[in-house]
XYZ file of C-alpha atoms in Angstrom:
573
model
C 148.998 78.718 141.117
C 150.920 76.321 138.847
C 149.630 75.821 135.344
C 148.133 72.566 134.157
C 150.873 69.885 134.200
C 149.735 68.006 131.058
C 150.068 71.109 128.937
C 153.435 71.998 130.467
C 154.743 68.514 129.749
C 153.585 68.824 126.137
C 155.484 72.091 125.826
C 158.680 70.543 127.165
C 158.558 67.670 124.713
C 156.964 69.341 121.727
C 158.323 72.874 121.924
C 156.259 75.238 119.796
C 153.613 72.562 119.170
C 152.002 73.419 122.488
C 151.497 77.032 121.536
C 149.880 76.002 118.242
C 147.609 73.477 119.924
C 146.579 75.867 122.688
C 145.738 78.589 120.212
C 143.571 76.155 118.267
C 140.860 75.551 120.876
C 142.787 73.241 123.224
C 144.000 73.837 126.784
C 146.889 76.251 127.050
C 149.413 76.353 129.864
C 146.966 78.132 132.158
C 144.218 75.548 131.764
C 142.109 78.148 129.946
C 140.849 77.319 126.497
C 142.053 79.956 124.027
C 140.530 80.256 120.543
C 142.727 81.034 117.583
C 143.049 84.791 118.162
C 144.927 84.178 121.422
C 145.244 86.208 124.578
C 145.278 89.660 122.968
C 143.221 91.411 120.323
C 144.681 94.415 118.544
C 142.276 97.352 118.761
C 144.436 100.135 117.301
C 142.289 100.690 114.213
C 139.073 101.210 116.215
C 140.605 103.027 119.188
C 141.311 106.396 117.577
C 145.072 105.938 118.055
C 146.719 106.975 114.786
C 150.276 107.745 115.893
C 153.124 106.675 113.593
C 156.662 107.242 114.867
C 159.158 108.914 112.560
C 162.854 108.388 113.208
C 163.822 111.363 111.051
C 166.299 109.157 109.230
C 168.199 110.662 106.312
C 170.394 107.623 105.707
C 173.225 108.865 107.917
C 172.631 106.164 110.550
C 172.547 108.446 113.567
C 172.360 106.362 116.740
C 169.270 108.028 118.304
C 167.211 106.899 115.285
C 167.339 103.281 116.404
C 167.123 103.908 120.154
C 163.865 105.869 120.491
C 160.223 104.771 120.720
C 159.070 105.234 124.324
C 155.418 105.229 125.448
C 153.491 106.155 128.601
C 150.151 105.083 130.097
C 148.848 107.388 132.827
C 145.759 109.142 134.154
C 146.333 112.779 133.262
C 143.221 114.284 134.890
C 142.347 111.934 137.774
C 139.182 110.698 136.079
C 140.092 107.027 136.478
C 140.816 106.464 132.780
C 144.260 105.875 131.317
C 145.574 108.224 128.648
C 148.402 107.686 126.146
C 151.629 109.548 125.437
C 153.829 108.648 122.462
C 157.374 109.880 121.792
C 158.377 110.998 118.298
C 161.690 111.570 116.556
C 163.009 114.498 114.505
C 165.462 115.107 111.700
C 168.975 115.074 113.142
C 171.871 117.263 112.170
C 174.801 117.803 114.537
C 172.094 119.385 116.710
C 168.489 118.156 116.908
C 166.082 119.947 114.561
C 162.585 120.733 115.831
C 160.363 120.354 112.780
C 156.930 121.831 112.427
C 154.354 119.050 112.372
C 156.591 116.395 113.901
C 155.988 116.164 117.636
C 155.124 113.899 120.532
C 151.424 113.081 120.738
C 149.003 112.882 123.641
C 145.707 110.954 123.441
C 142.989 111.311 126.059
C 140.620 108.392 126.661
C 137.142 109.838 126.103
C 135.166 106.598 126.264
C 136.178 103.000 127.012
C 139.018 102.019 124.677
C 138.568 105.106 122.504
C 141.105 107.920 122.405
C 141.174 111.418 120.966
C 144.243 113.452 120.067
C 144.498 116.221 122.679
C 148.111 117.141 121.970
C 147.478 120.829 121.287
C 145.105 121.317 124.212
C 147.377 119.483 126.637
C 150.565 121.377 125.794
C 152.494 118.117 125.446
C 153.528 118.410 121.800
C 157.269 118.435 122.500
C 159.213 118.767 119.226
C 162.607 117.598 120.435
C 164.046 114.189 119.563
C 161.922 112.182 121.977
C 163.327 109.139 123.724
C 161.207 108.308 126.784
C 158.824 109.510 129.479
C 158.600 109.366 133.263
C 155.533 110.329 135.294
C 155.397 111.611 138.867
C 153.699 114.250 140.997
C 156.718 116.489 141.556
C 154.938 119.169 143.628
C 152.562 117.002 145.695
C 149.460 118.767 144.410
C 147.586 115.579 143.572
C 148.131 115.379 139.806
C 150.731 113.720 137.631
C 153.518 115.626 135.918
C 155.572 114.403 132.966
C 159.283 114.364 132.152
C 160.293 113.884 128.510
C 163.801 112.531 128.000
C 165.331 113.649 124.715
C 168.381 113.472 122.579
C 168.918 117.091 123.527
C 167.460 119.003 126.479
C 165.051 117.035 128.668
C 161.771 118.794 129.395
C 159.450 118.799 132.384
C 155.719 119.427 131.931
C 153.715 120.326 135.031
C 150.036 119.346 135.221
C 147.495 122.009 136.222
C 145.073 119.356 137.490
C 142.850 119.222 134.412
C 145.224 117.399 132.090
C 146.731 120.593 130.674
C 150.490 120.992 131.072
C 153.009 123.808 131.045
C 156.745 123.481 130.571
C 158.915 124.277 133.577
C 162.691 123.949 133.850
C 162.615 123.297 137.625
C 166.372 122.724 137.655
C 166.469 119.619 135.421
C 169.557 120.323 133.327
C 170.263 117.112 131.369
C 171.008 117.995 127.744
C 172.844 115.020 126.214
C 171.547 111.614 125.139
C 169.069 110.775 127.902
C 167.331 107.405 127.947
C 165.072 105.994 130.666
C 164.235 107.961 133.798
C 162.303 107.333 137.009
C 160.853 109.400 139.843
C 161.419 108.070 143.373
C 161.903 109.417 146.894
C 165.449 108.403 147.792
C 165.727 110.444 151.024
C 162.181 109.802 152.348
C 161.349 113.515 152.652
C 158.032 113.088 150.831
C 159.084 114.680 147.532
C 159.832 112.642 144.417
C 163.436 112.865 143.287
C 164.588 111.951 139.782
C 167.116 109.535 138.284
C 167.972 110.054 134.599
C 169.873 107.408 132.686
C 172.252 108.877 130.104
C 173.411 106.794 127.133
C 176.683 107.896 125.456
C 178.472 111.019 124.250
C 177.183 110.742 120.701
C 179.267 112.192 117.857
C 177.253 112.500 114.623
C 180.478 112.652 112.589
C 181.545 109.185 113.733
C 180.830 106.635 110.940
C 180.324 102.918 111.502
C 180.144 100.019 109.063
C 178.967 96.427 109.001
C 181.112 93.417 108.055
C 180.510 94.054 104.348
C 181.633 97.669 104.545
C 178.162 99.197 104.343
C 177.187 102.089 106.584
C 175.445 100.860 109.753
C 174.379 102.094 113.175
C 177.207 102.294 115.687
C 177.209 100.376 118.927
C 177.752 102.180 122.242
C 181.463 101.327 122.331
C 182.043 103.735 119.423
C 181.413 106.674 121.768
C 182.664 107.686 125.216
C 180.543 106.369 128.111
C 178.968 108.910 130.443
C 177.596 109.134 133.970
C 173.912 109.236 134.857
C 172.250 112.099 136.710
C 170.459 112.263 140.065
C 168.261 115.231 140.959
C 167.069 116.009 144.474
C 163.573 117.520 144.677
C 163.425 120.500 147.015
C 159.723 121.383 147.132
C 159.193 121.157 143.379
C 162.619 122.458 142.308
C 165.389 120.009 141.412
C 169.072 120.153 142.235
C 171.687 118.006 140.512
C 173.297 115.976 143.330
C 175.060 113.389 141.162
C 178.473 114.275 142.579
C 177.377 114.413 146.214
C 175.525 111.093 145.839
C 178.592 109.309 144.433
C 177.313 108.643 140.904
C 179.564 110.962 138.925
C 182.595 108.667 138.576
C 180.676 105.619 137.294
C 180.237 105.799 133.528
C 178.360 103.500 131.178
C 175.667 103.507 128.499
C 172.396 103.503 130.409
C 169.207 102.354 128.700
C 166.970 100.796 131.375
C 166.318 102.343 134.804
C 164.222 101.212 137.766
C 163.973 102.227 141.407
C 162.942 99.765 144.128
C 163.858 98.590 147.602
C 165.893 95.642 146.402
C 167.487 94.779 149.751
C 164.324 95.295 151.857
C 165.877 97.865 154.183
C 163.072 100.377 153.634
C 165.039 102.668 151.306
C 164.793 102.923 147.523
C 167.723 101.645 145.451
C 168.414 102.123 141.722
C 169.198 99.467 139.113
C 170.567 100.521 135.723
C 170.871 98.284 132.660
C 173.885 99.432 130.633
C 174.428 98.642 126.959
C 177.705 96.737 126.701
C 178.969 97.851 130.116
C 178.544 96.424 133.612
C 175.127 97.142 135.081
C 174.826 99.254 138.221
C 172.946 98.530 141.417
C 173.054 101.751 143.390
C 172.445 100.765 147.000
C 170.923 103.558 149.068
C 173.113 104.389 152.081
C 170.329 106.336 153.881
C 172.396 109.526 153.977
C 171.921 110.848 150.456
C 174.704 108.721 148.965
C 174.729 105.508 146.947
C 177.232 102.672 146.542
C 177.339 100.452 143.450
C 176.919 96.853 144.651
C 176.070 95.248 141.298
C 179.192 93.087 141.166
C 178.872 92.061 144.799
C 175.159 91.293 144.379
C 175.645 89.309 141.139
C 173.688 91.578 138.775
C 176.499 93.417 136.959
C 177.309 90.606 134.502
C 175.764 87.412 133.170
C 176.499 83.953 134.514
C 179.617 83.764 132.316
C 181.041 86.923 133.838
C 180.369 89.021 130.729
C 178.659 92.390 130.337
C 175.659 92.332 128.039
C 173.698 94.865 126.024
C 171.141 95.778 128.684
C 167.975 97.429 127.362
C 164.717 96.964 129.307
C 164.425 96.169 133.016
C 161.889 94.763 135.482
C 162.002 94.301 139.261
C 159.341 91.791 140.309
C 158.802 88.621 142.327
C 158.831 85.943 139.649
C 159.177 82.850 141.851
C 156.732 83.740 144.639
C 159.237 84.011 147.514
C 158.329 87.654 148.314
C 161.692 88.940 147.089
C 162.188 91.230 144.087
C 164.044 89.568 141.223
C 165.491 91.360 138.184
C 164.830 90.735 134.491
C 166.876 92.431 131.747
C 166.412 92.295 127.959
C 169.415 92.085 125.647
C 170.871 92.083 122.142
C 170.354 89.153 119.786
C 172.883 86.337 120.238
C 172.763 87.133 123.942
C 169.973 85.944 126.206
C 167.471 87.912 128.177
C 168.610 87.518 131.766
C 166.611 86.697 134.894
C 168.460 87.262 138.164
C 166.770 85.466 141.066
C 167.039 87.183 144.440
C 168.540 84.779 146.986
C 167.932 87.017 149.983
C 169.783 89.581 152.046
C 173.510 88.929 152.238
C 173.445 86.418 149.379
C 172.546 88.499 146.333
C 171.191 87.379 142.957
C 171.855 84.412 140.675
C 171.570 84.399 136.877
C 168.899 81.713 136.429
C 167.931 82.497 132.821
C 168.577 79.060 131.367
C 167.126 77.158 134.303
C 163.927 79.224 134.291
C 163.293 79.184 130.539
C 163.746 82.811 129.445
C 167.151 82.413 127.821
C 167.168 80.215 124.731
C 164.016 81.604 123.105
C 165.395 85.150 123.272
C 168.724 84.482 121.515
C 167.502 85.292 117.960
C 166.030 88.649 118.990
C 166.974 92.028 120.444
C 164.746 92.796 123.412
C 163.784 96.301 124.509
C 160.539 97.109 126.331
C 159.287 94.486 128.761
C 156.518 94.098 131.328
C 155.801 91.541 134.047
C 152.048 91.075 134.430
C 149.713 88.331 135.583
C 147.901 88.333 132.248
C 145.875 85.183 133.003
C 145.096 85.883 136.706
C 146.651 82.656 137.972
C 148.667 84.368 140.757
C 152.063 84.504 139.051
C 153.735 86.933 136.671
C 154.087 86.405 132.936
C 156.509 88.400 130.753
C 155.992 90.207 127.458
C 159.001 91.479 125.489
C 159.104 94.008 122.634
C 161.800 93.112 120.087
C 163.518 94.929 117.239
C 167.064 94.783 115.956
C 169.653 97.571 116.001
C 171.631 95.916 113.182
C 170.481 94.670 109.795
C 169.381 91.052 109.829
C 167.369 88.659 107.715
C 164.184 89.725 105.976
C 161.171 88.063 107.592
C 158.341 86.744 105.470
C 155.466 88.840 106.815
C 157.259 92.118 107.468
C 155.305 95.210 106.372
C 158.102 97.798 106.606
C 159.915 99.187 103.595
C 163.674 98.873 103.172
C 165.977 99.413 104.909
C 163.803 99.157 108.026
C 162.450 95.737 107.025
C 165.868 94.284 107.815
C 165.621 95.445 111.447
C 162.147 94.041 112.157
C 161.627 91.189 114.641
C 158.590 89.541 116.276
C 157.785 90.064 119.958
C 157.766 87.390 122.668
C 155.423 86.144 125.398
C 156.641 83.996 128.300
C 154.081 82.226 130.498
C 154.951 81.553 134.123
C 154.308 77.894 134.866
C 154.700 78.412 138.602
C 157.689 79.282 140.826
C 159.230 81.389 138.072
C 159.597 78.641 135.460
C 158.719 80.147 132.101
C 157.541 78.732 128.781
C 157.805 80.682 125.559
C 154.289 80.663 124.135
C 154.064 83.507 121.656
C 151.499 81.585 119.601
C 149.052 82.305 122.411
C 149.442 86.021 121.691
C 149.726 85.940 117.926
C 148.421 89.453 117.287
C 151.047 90.877 119.659
C 153.868 88.526 118.663
C 153.630 87.561 114.985
C 154.100 90.820 113.071
C 157.819 91.720 112.805
C 158.401 95.376 113.622
C 161.087 97.496 115.266
C 159.448 97.559 118.673
C 160.819 99.559 121.577
C 158.535 100.948 124.300
C 156.027 98.708 126.089
C 153.589 99.483 128.903
C 150.748 97.542 130.547
C 147.594 98.897 132.158
C 143.884 98.222 132.564
C 142.625 100.372 129.707
C 138.979 99.296 129.786
C 138.465 98.848 133.525
C 137.659 95.144 133.326
C 140.405 94.097 135.739
C 142.910 92.573 133.341
C 145.985 94.182 131.836
C 146.160 95.473 128.280
C 149.256 96.561 126.314
C 150.545 99.702 124.585
C 153.424 99.094 122.159
C 155.730 101.686 120.595
C 157.539 101.098 117.306
C 160.263 102.851 115.323
C 159.118 103.938 111.838
C 155.746 102.365 112.460
C 152.436 102.740 114.264
C 151.955 102.526 117.999
C 149.615 99.639 118.774
C 147.027 98.849 121.438
C 146.211 95.289 122.482
C 143.173 94.384 124.565
C 143.535 91.450 126.931
C 140.684 89.114 125.976
C 141.865 85.907 127.613
C 139.274 86.010 130.390
C 136.364 86.048 127.933
C 137.431 83.036 125.941
C 135.541 79.992 127.190
C 132.572 79.749 129.591
C 133.675 76.263 130.615
C 136.578 77.838 132.520
C 135.681 80.485 135.110
C 137.345 83.861 134.845
C 140.212 84.324 137.274
C 139.644 86.922 139.966
C 141.745 90.024 140.492
C 142.500 92.969 142.718
C 144.043 96.353 141.916
C 145.609 98.372 144.743
C 146.480 102.036 144.706
C 148.506 103.331 147.673
C 148.010 106.974 148.662
C 149.681 109.258 151.171
C 147.309 111.979 152.446
C 150.080 114.453 153.226
C 151.812 113.978 149.879
C 148.463 113.852 147.964
C 149.943 111.344 145.535
C 150.704 107.716 144.820
C 153.184 106.219 147.255
C 155.870 105.438 144.669
C 158.059 102.635 145.970
C 155.479 100.953 148.211
C 155.620 97.154 148.484
C 152.181 95.513 148.600
C 151.575 91.922 149.763
C 148.181 90.286 149.326
C 147.332 87.107 151.267
C 144.767 84.597 150.030
C 144.797 81.660 152.438
C 148.366 80.391 152.534
C 149.382 82.167 149.299
C 151.144 85.522 149.598
C 151.801 87.626 146.512
C 154.082 90.667 146.219
C 153.740 93.628 143.860
C 155.305 97.097 143.929
C 154.104 100.607 143.134
C 155.876 102.572 140.391
C 159.598 103.253 140.346
C 160.226 102.807 136.610
C 160.612 99.707 134.425
C 160.514 98.544 130.810
C 162.424 100.710 128.302
C 161.848 104.476 127.924
C 158.299 103.875 129.130
C 155.904 104.369 132.018
C 152.893 102.389 133.200
C 150.337 103.160 135.932
C 151.400 103.208 139.590
C 148.925 100.498 140.573
C 149.616 97.054 142.042
C 147.723 94.462 139.997
C 147.080 90.989 141.450
C 145.674 87.931 139.756
C 143.917 85.840 142.412
C 143.090 82.633 140.567
C 139.743 81.323 141.844
C 139.984 83.101 145.201
C 136.896 85.279 145.594
C 138.322 87.180 148.533
C 141.674 88.306 149.921
C 142.314 87.743 153.618
C 144.567 90.740 154.233
C 146.823 93.294 152.568
C 150.192 94.372 153.963
C 151.772 97.607 152.743
C 155.417 98.503 153.276
C 155.239 102.255 152.745
C 158.271 104.053 151.286
C 158.704 106.088 154.504
C 159.288 102.872 156.488
C 155.817 102.380 157.990
C 154.335 98.878 157.649
C 150.553 98.500 157.916
C 148.005 95.709 157.655
C 144.625 96.262 156.034
C 141.555 94.060 156.410
C 140.549 91.530 153.794
C 138.007 92.281 151.092
C 136.141 90.793 148.176
C 137.965 90.281 144.884
C 137.344 91.921 141.508
C 137.658 95.501 142.626
C 139.970 98.492 142.798
C 140.880 99.701 146.236
C 142.702 102.779 147.498
C 144.713 102.245 150.668
C 145.634 105.388 152.586
C 148.804 105.740 154.625
C 148.069 105.812 158.355
C 144.646 104.155 158.192
C 145.754 100.535 158.598
C 146.900 98.579 161.617
C 150.584 99.039 162.385
C 152.549 95.824 162.087
């Protein structure tokens, strides 16, 4: 549903004036009146979340210190509530040091929007140099397991069904500088396989300097690029098949990873955002091998034919044509890039400038990012977590001490005005956007069960933050938009159908969302398809493209509910 034209026109002619006006009790770009506090309210202080990330910095400018900060939102015990996992750093020497007292932290939601530290009881207090997290049921026993990617050995924690975890090697052998990872079933055998992005071959003895000769963090080009890793799941035990799959010869500096059926052939592909190198689009060949088609498909470089510093990634349908587009965050003085999917045989087109996500992102370095229908108007908005990797200007309201204050940047919110045309409107989310920090991980999920999507933000050398979506409660003169949340289950696998494509039809409007498969930066969010329905009180039908190739239709239903759709119980298309 397009946003209100008068407000959009004001934005085009008045730039940031729209955001100010809309946050001061006038109509915003959704037609919803938003009081001064905006779309989100920070609830960290009253939520019980007290995690503060430590980079372990000793002034040596080791590269992992500025790359970490992942977060995860997931239901650890199948009680319907989302729990939190936060990744911590460690003091680095040539080898990572596991310090007593410095560890990853796990928070269980014990009442709506209130969390308690259950790190010790859960067994998830990993003391390595934490980068990111990926969640997936690796043994098809009905509960969610957790992979921690580290600078150092990655670690797999297997869930016993009650939210308590035990470490298991299970054949996952990555030991270098891992970044983002994702579970997905690439061979359609029912078991979740694993893709691990690997950054660079980091040498702690390699010094780097800024233009004034001062010590500074190195860029990826200072170190040799490396290949990523693919692990095949054989009934809960993983085997490294990177060579057999054809990945071993393609090196880069991977930061963002997602898995999705990008060419709609029923098989899961992999897209990798590389930092300073060409991106990879690993097209699934249906025989256990992959071919990189990023250049051919138009998603390896930007519109000027240049590689960019890829960080966070999203695969989502931004323009409502039922095709998955790609969004990638980048370094400051580059633009965040939106590649529009033109359809099978045509590929993608860099449409960043045309669609409004480019210019506003140039001053910032984007990392974590989510695509969510925050205002329930049937199209996807974008939130971006920013934070520099190089010293910059000191911002007026920064709360970090030196030298970290010089790396802090504000976050961004882009509102979808319909058909994928975005408007930067961070003033509408001032509590999320105004405070400059060194933000990295970002995940979205319905934390309080009210149907709209809240945010978990991870920061370097700062506190993790929770933001409640309060847009729908703003003004009784404007009715709350309706919603639907869809979970897709496979009875044989006993788990979420990672990779499923879900299409909801309301009258003539069809909306596409996907289940799981990785996104953002070093982060994980729930494997649930969330739909904003505008003022539609009912959906007419739901179509699920299951990851094993089956396509089923399910009957319509009333809005404002969560529904579980089970493989094999719909009507075959």
